[in-house]
JSON list of C-alpha atoms in Angstrom, two decimals:
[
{"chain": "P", "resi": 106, "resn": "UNK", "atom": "CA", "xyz": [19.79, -24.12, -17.47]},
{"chain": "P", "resi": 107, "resn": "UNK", "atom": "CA", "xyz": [23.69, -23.29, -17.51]},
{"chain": "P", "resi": 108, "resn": "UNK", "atom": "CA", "xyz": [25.09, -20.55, -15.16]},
{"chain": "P", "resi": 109, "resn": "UNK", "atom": "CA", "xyz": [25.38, -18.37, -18.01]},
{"chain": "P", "resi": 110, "resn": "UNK", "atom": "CA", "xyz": [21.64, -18.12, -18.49]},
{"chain": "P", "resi": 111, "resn": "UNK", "atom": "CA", "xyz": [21.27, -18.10, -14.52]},
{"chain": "P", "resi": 112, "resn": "UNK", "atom": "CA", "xyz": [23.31, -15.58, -14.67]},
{"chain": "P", "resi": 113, "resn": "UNK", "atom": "CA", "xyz": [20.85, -13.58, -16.84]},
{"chain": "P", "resi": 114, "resn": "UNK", "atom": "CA", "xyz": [18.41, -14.05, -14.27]},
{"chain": "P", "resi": 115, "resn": "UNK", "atom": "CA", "xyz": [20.75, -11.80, -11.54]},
{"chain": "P", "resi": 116, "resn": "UNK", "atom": "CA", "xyz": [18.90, -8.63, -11.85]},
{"chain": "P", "resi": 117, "resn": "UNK", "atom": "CA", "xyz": [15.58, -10.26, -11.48]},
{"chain": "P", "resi": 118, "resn": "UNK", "atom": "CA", "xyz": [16.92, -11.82, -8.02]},
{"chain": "P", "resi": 119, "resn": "UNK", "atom": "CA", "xyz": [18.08, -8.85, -7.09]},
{"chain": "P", "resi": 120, "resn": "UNK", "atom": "CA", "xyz": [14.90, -7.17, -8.03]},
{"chain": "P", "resi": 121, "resn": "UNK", "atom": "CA", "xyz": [12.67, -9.58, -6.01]},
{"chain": "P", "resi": 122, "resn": "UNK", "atom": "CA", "xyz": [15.34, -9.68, -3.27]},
{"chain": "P", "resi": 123, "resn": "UNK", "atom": "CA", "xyz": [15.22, -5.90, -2.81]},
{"chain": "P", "resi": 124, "resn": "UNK", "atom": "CA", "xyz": [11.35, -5.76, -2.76]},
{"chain": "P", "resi": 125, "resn": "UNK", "atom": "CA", "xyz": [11.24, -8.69, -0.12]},
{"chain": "P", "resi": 126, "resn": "UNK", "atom": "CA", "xyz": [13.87, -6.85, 2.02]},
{"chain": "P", "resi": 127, "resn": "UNK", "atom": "CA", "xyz": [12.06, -3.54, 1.62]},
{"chain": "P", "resi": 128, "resn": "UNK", "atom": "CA", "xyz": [8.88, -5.52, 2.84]},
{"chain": "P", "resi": 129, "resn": "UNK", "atom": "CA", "xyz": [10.14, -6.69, 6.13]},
{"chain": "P", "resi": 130, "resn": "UNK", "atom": "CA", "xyz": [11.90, -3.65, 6.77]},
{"chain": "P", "resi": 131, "resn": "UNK", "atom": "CA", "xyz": [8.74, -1.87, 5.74]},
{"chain": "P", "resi": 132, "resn": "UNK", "atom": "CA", "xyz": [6.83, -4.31, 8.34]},
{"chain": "P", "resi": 133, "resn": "UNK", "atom": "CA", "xyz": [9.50, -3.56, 11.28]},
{"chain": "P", "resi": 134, "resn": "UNK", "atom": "CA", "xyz": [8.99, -0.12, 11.22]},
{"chain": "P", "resi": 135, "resn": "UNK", "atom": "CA", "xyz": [4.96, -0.69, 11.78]},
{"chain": "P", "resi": 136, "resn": "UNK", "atom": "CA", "xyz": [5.58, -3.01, 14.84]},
{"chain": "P", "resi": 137, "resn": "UNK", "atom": "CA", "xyz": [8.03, 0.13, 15.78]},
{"chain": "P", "resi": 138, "resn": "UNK", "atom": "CA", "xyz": [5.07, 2.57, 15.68]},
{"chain": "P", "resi": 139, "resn": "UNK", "atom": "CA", "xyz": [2.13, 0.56, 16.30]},
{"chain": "P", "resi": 140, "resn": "UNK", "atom": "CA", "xyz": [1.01, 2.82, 19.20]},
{"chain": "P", "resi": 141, "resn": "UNK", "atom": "CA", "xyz": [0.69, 5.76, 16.47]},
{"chain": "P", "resi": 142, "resn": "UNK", "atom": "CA", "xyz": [-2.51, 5.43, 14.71]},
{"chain": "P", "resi": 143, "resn": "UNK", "atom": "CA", "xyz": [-2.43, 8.22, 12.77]},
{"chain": "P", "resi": 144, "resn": "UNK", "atom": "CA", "xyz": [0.94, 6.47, 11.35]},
{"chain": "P", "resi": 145, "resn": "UNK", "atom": "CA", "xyz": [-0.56, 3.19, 11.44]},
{"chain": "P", "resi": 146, "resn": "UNK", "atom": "CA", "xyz": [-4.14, 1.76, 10.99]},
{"chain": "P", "resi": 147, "resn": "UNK", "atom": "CA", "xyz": [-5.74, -1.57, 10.53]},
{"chain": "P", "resi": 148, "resn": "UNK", "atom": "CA", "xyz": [-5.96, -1.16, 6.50]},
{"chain": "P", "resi": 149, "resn": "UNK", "atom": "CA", "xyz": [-1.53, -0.65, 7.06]},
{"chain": "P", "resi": 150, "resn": "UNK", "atom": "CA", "xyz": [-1.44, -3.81, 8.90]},
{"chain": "P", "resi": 151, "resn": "UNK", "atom": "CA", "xyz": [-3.48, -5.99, 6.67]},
{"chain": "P", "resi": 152, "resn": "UNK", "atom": "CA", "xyz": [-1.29, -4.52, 3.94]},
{"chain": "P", "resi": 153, "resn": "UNK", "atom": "CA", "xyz": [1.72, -4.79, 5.00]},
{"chain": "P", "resi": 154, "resn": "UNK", "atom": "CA", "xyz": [1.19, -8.43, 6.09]},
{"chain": "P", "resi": 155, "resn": "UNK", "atom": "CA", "xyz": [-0.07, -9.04, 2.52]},
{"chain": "P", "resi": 156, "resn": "UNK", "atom": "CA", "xyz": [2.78, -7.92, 1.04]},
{"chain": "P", "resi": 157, "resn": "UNK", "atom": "CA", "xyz": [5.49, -9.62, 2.98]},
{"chain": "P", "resi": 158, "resn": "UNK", "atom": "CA", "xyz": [3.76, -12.61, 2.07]},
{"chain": "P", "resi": 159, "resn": "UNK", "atom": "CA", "xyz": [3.57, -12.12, -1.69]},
{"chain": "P", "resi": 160, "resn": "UNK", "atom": "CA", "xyz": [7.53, -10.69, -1.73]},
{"chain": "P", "resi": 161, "resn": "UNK", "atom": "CA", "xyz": [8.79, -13.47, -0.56]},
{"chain": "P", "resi": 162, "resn": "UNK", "atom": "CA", "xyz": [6.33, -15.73, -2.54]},
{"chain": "P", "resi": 163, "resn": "UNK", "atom": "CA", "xyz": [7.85, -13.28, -5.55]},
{"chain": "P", "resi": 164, "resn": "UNK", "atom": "CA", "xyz": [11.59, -14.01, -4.54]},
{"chain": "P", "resi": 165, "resn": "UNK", "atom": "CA", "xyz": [11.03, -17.54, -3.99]},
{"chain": "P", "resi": 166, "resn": "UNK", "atom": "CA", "xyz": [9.21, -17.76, -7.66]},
{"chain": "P", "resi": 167, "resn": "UNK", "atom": "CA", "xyz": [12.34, -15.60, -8.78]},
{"chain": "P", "resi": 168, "resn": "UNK", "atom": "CA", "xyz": [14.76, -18.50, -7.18]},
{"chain": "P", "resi": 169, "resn": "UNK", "atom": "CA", "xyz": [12.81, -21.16, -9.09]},
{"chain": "P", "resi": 170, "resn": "UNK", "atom": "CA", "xyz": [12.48, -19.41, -12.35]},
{"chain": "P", "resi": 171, "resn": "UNK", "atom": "CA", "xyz": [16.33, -18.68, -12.07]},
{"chain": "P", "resi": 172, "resn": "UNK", "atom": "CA", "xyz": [16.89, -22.66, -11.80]},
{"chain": "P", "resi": 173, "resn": "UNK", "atom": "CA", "xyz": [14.82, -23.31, -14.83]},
{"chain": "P", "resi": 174, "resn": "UNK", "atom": "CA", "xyz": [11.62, -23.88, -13.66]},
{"chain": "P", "resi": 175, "resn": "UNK", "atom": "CA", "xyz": [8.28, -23.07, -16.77]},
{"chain": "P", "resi": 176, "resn": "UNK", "atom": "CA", "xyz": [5.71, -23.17, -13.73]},
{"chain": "P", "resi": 177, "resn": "UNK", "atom": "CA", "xyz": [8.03, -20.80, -11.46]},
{"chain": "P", "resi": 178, "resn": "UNK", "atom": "CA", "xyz": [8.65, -18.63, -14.32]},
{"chain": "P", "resi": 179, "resn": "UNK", "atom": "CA", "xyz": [4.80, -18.29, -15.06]},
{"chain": "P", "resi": 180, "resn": "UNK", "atom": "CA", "xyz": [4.06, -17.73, -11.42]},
{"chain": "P", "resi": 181, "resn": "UNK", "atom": "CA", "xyz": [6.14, -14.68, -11.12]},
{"chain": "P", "resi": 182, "resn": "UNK", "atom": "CA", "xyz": [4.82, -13.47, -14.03]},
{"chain": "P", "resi": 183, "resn": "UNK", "atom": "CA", "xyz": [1.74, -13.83, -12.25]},
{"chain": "P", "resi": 184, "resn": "UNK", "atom": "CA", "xyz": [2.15, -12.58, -9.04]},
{"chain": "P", "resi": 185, "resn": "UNK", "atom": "CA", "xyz": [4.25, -9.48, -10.43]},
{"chain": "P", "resi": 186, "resn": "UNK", "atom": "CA", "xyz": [1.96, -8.39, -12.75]},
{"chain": "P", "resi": 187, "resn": "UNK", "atom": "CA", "xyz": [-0.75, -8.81, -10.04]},
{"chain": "P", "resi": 188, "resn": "UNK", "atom": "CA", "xyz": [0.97, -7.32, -7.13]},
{"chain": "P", "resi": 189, "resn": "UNK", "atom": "CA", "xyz": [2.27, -4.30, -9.74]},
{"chain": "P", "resi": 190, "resn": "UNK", "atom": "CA", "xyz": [-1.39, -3.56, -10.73]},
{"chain": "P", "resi": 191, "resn": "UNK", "atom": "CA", "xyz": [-2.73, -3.68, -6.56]},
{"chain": "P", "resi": 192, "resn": "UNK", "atom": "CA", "xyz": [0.15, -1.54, -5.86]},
{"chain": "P", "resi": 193, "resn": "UNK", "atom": "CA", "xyz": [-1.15, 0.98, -8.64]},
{"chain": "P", "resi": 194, "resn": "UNK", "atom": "CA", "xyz": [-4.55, 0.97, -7.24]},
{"chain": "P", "resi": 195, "resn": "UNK", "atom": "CA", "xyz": [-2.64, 1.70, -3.85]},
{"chain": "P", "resi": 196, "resn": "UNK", "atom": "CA", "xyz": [-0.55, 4.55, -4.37]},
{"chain": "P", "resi": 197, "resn": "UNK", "atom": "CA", "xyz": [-3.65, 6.02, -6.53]},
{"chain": "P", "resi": 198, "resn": "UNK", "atom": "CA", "xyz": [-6.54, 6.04, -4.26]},
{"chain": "P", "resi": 199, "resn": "UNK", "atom": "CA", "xyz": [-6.09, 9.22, -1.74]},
{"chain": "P", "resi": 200, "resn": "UNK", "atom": "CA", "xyz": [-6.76, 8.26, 1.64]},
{"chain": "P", "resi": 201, "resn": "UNK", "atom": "CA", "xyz": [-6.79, 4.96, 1.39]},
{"chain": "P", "resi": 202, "resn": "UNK", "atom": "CA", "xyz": [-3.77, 4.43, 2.80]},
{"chain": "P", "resi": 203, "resn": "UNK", "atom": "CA", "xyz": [-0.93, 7.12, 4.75]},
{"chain": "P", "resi": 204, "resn": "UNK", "atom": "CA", "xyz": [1.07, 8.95, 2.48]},
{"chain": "P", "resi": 205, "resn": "UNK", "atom": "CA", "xyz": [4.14, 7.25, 3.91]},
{"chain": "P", "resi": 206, "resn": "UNK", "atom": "CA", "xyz": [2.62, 3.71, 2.41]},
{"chain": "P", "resi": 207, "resn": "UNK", "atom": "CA", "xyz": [2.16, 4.97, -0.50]},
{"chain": "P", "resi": 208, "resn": "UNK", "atom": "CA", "xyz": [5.38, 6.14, -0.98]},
{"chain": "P", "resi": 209, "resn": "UNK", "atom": "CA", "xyz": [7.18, 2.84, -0.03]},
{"chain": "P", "resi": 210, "resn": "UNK", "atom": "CA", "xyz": [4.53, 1.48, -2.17]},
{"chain": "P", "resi": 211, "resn": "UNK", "atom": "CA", "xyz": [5.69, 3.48, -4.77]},
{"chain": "P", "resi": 212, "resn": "UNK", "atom": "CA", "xyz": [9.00, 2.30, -4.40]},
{"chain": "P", "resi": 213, "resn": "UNK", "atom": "CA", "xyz": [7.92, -1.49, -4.40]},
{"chain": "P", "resi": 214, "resn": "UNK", "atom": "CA", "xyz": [6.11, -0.74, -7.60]},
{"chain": "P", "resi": 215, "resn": "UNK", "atom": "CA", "xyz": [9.01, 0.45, -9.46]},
{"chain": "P", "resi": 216, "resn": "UNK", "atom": "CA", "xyz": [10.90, -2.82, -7.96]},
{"chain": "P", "resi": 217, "resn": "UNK", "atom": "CA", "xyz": [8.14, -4.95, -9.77]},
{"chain": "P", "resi": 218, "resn": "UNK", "atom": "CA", "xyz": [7.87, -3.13, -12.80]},
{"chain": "P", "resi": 219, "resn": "UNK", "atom": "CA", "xyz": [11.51, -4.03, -13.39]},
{"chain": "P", "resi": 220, "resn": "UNK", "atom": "CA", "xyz": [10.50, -7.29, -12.95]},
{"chain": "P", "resi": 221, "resn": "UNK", "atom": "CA", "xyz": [7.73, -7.73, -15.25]},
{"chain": "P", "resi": 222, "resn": "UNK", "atom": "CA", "xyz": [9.77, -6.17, -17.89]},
{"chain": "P", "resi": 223, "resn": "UNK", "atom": "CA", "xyz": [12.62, -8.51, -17.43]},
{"chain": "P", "resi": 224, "resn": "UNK", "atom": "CA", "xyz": [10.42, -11.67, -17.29]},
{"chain": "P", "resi": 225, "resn": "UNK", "atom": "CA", "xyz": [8.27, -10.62, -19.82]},
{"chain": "P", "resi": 226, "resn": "UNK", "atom": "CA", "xyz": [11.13, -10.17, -22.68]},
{"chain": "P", "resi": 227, "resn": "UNK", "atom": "CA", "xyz": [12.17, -12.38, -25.16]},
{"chain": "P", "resi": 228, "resn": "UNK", "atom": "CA", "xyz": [15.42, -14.41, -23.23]},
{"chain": "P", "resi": 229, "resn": "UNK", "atom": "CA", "xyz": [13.12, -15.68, -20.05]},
{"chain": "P", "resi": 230, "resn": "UNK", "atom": "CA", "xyz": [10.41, -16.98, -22.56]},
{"chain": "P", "resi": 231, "resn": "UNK", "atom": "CA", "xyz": [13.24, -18.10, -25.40]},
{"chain": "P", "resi": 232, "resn": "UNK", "atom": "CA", "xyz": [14.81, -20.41, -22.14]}
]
């Protein structure tokens, strides 16, 4: 892969970059209010441990894809379109989860959904 067609890969790092860093910051501020549990259940911790994990899974898929990887390009395609579909069910279901979640959910959705629609265009599967 040249550097120009890394280069086309950019937004898609910084897509996957910005969900991983909303992730961990997302974690922090659970260990900051751990002792609320209105603020913060089990079902928030499993969650949020979840998705750390798969964002940086995402972003390291992202990094691989960007080099010129097939089998890192399939696996974000994978685990976006997989993640973007749990977050759906997420920010969906009332109750399931405290409004705040959702809402960063939300937010981690739209990151994704960028994603998926950058990967799944014709340049990343011309490459």
């Amino acid at each position: 892969m040249t550097r120009t067609e890394t280069a086309g890969f950019r937004p898609v790092l910084l897509l996957t970059g910005a969900y991983a860093a909303l992730s961990i910051l997302t974690f922090g501020v659970i260990v900051l209010f751990r002792d609320h549990p209105a603020m913060v259940t089990d079902a928030v911790w499993v969650r949020a441990t979840l998705v750390v994990a798969s964002s940086l899974l995402t972003f390291a898929f992202a990094r691989s894809a960007a080099r010129g990887s097939r089998k890192g390009l399939l696996r974000l395609r994978i685990v976006s379109a997989v993640m973007l579909v749990a977050i759906a069910v997420i920010v969906a279901w009332p109750g399931l989860f405290p409004l705040w979640l959702r809402i960063e959910q939300a937010a981690c959705g739209l990151l994704l959904l960028g994603v998926t629609v950058l990967i799944n265009g014709r340049r990343p599967r011309a490459r």
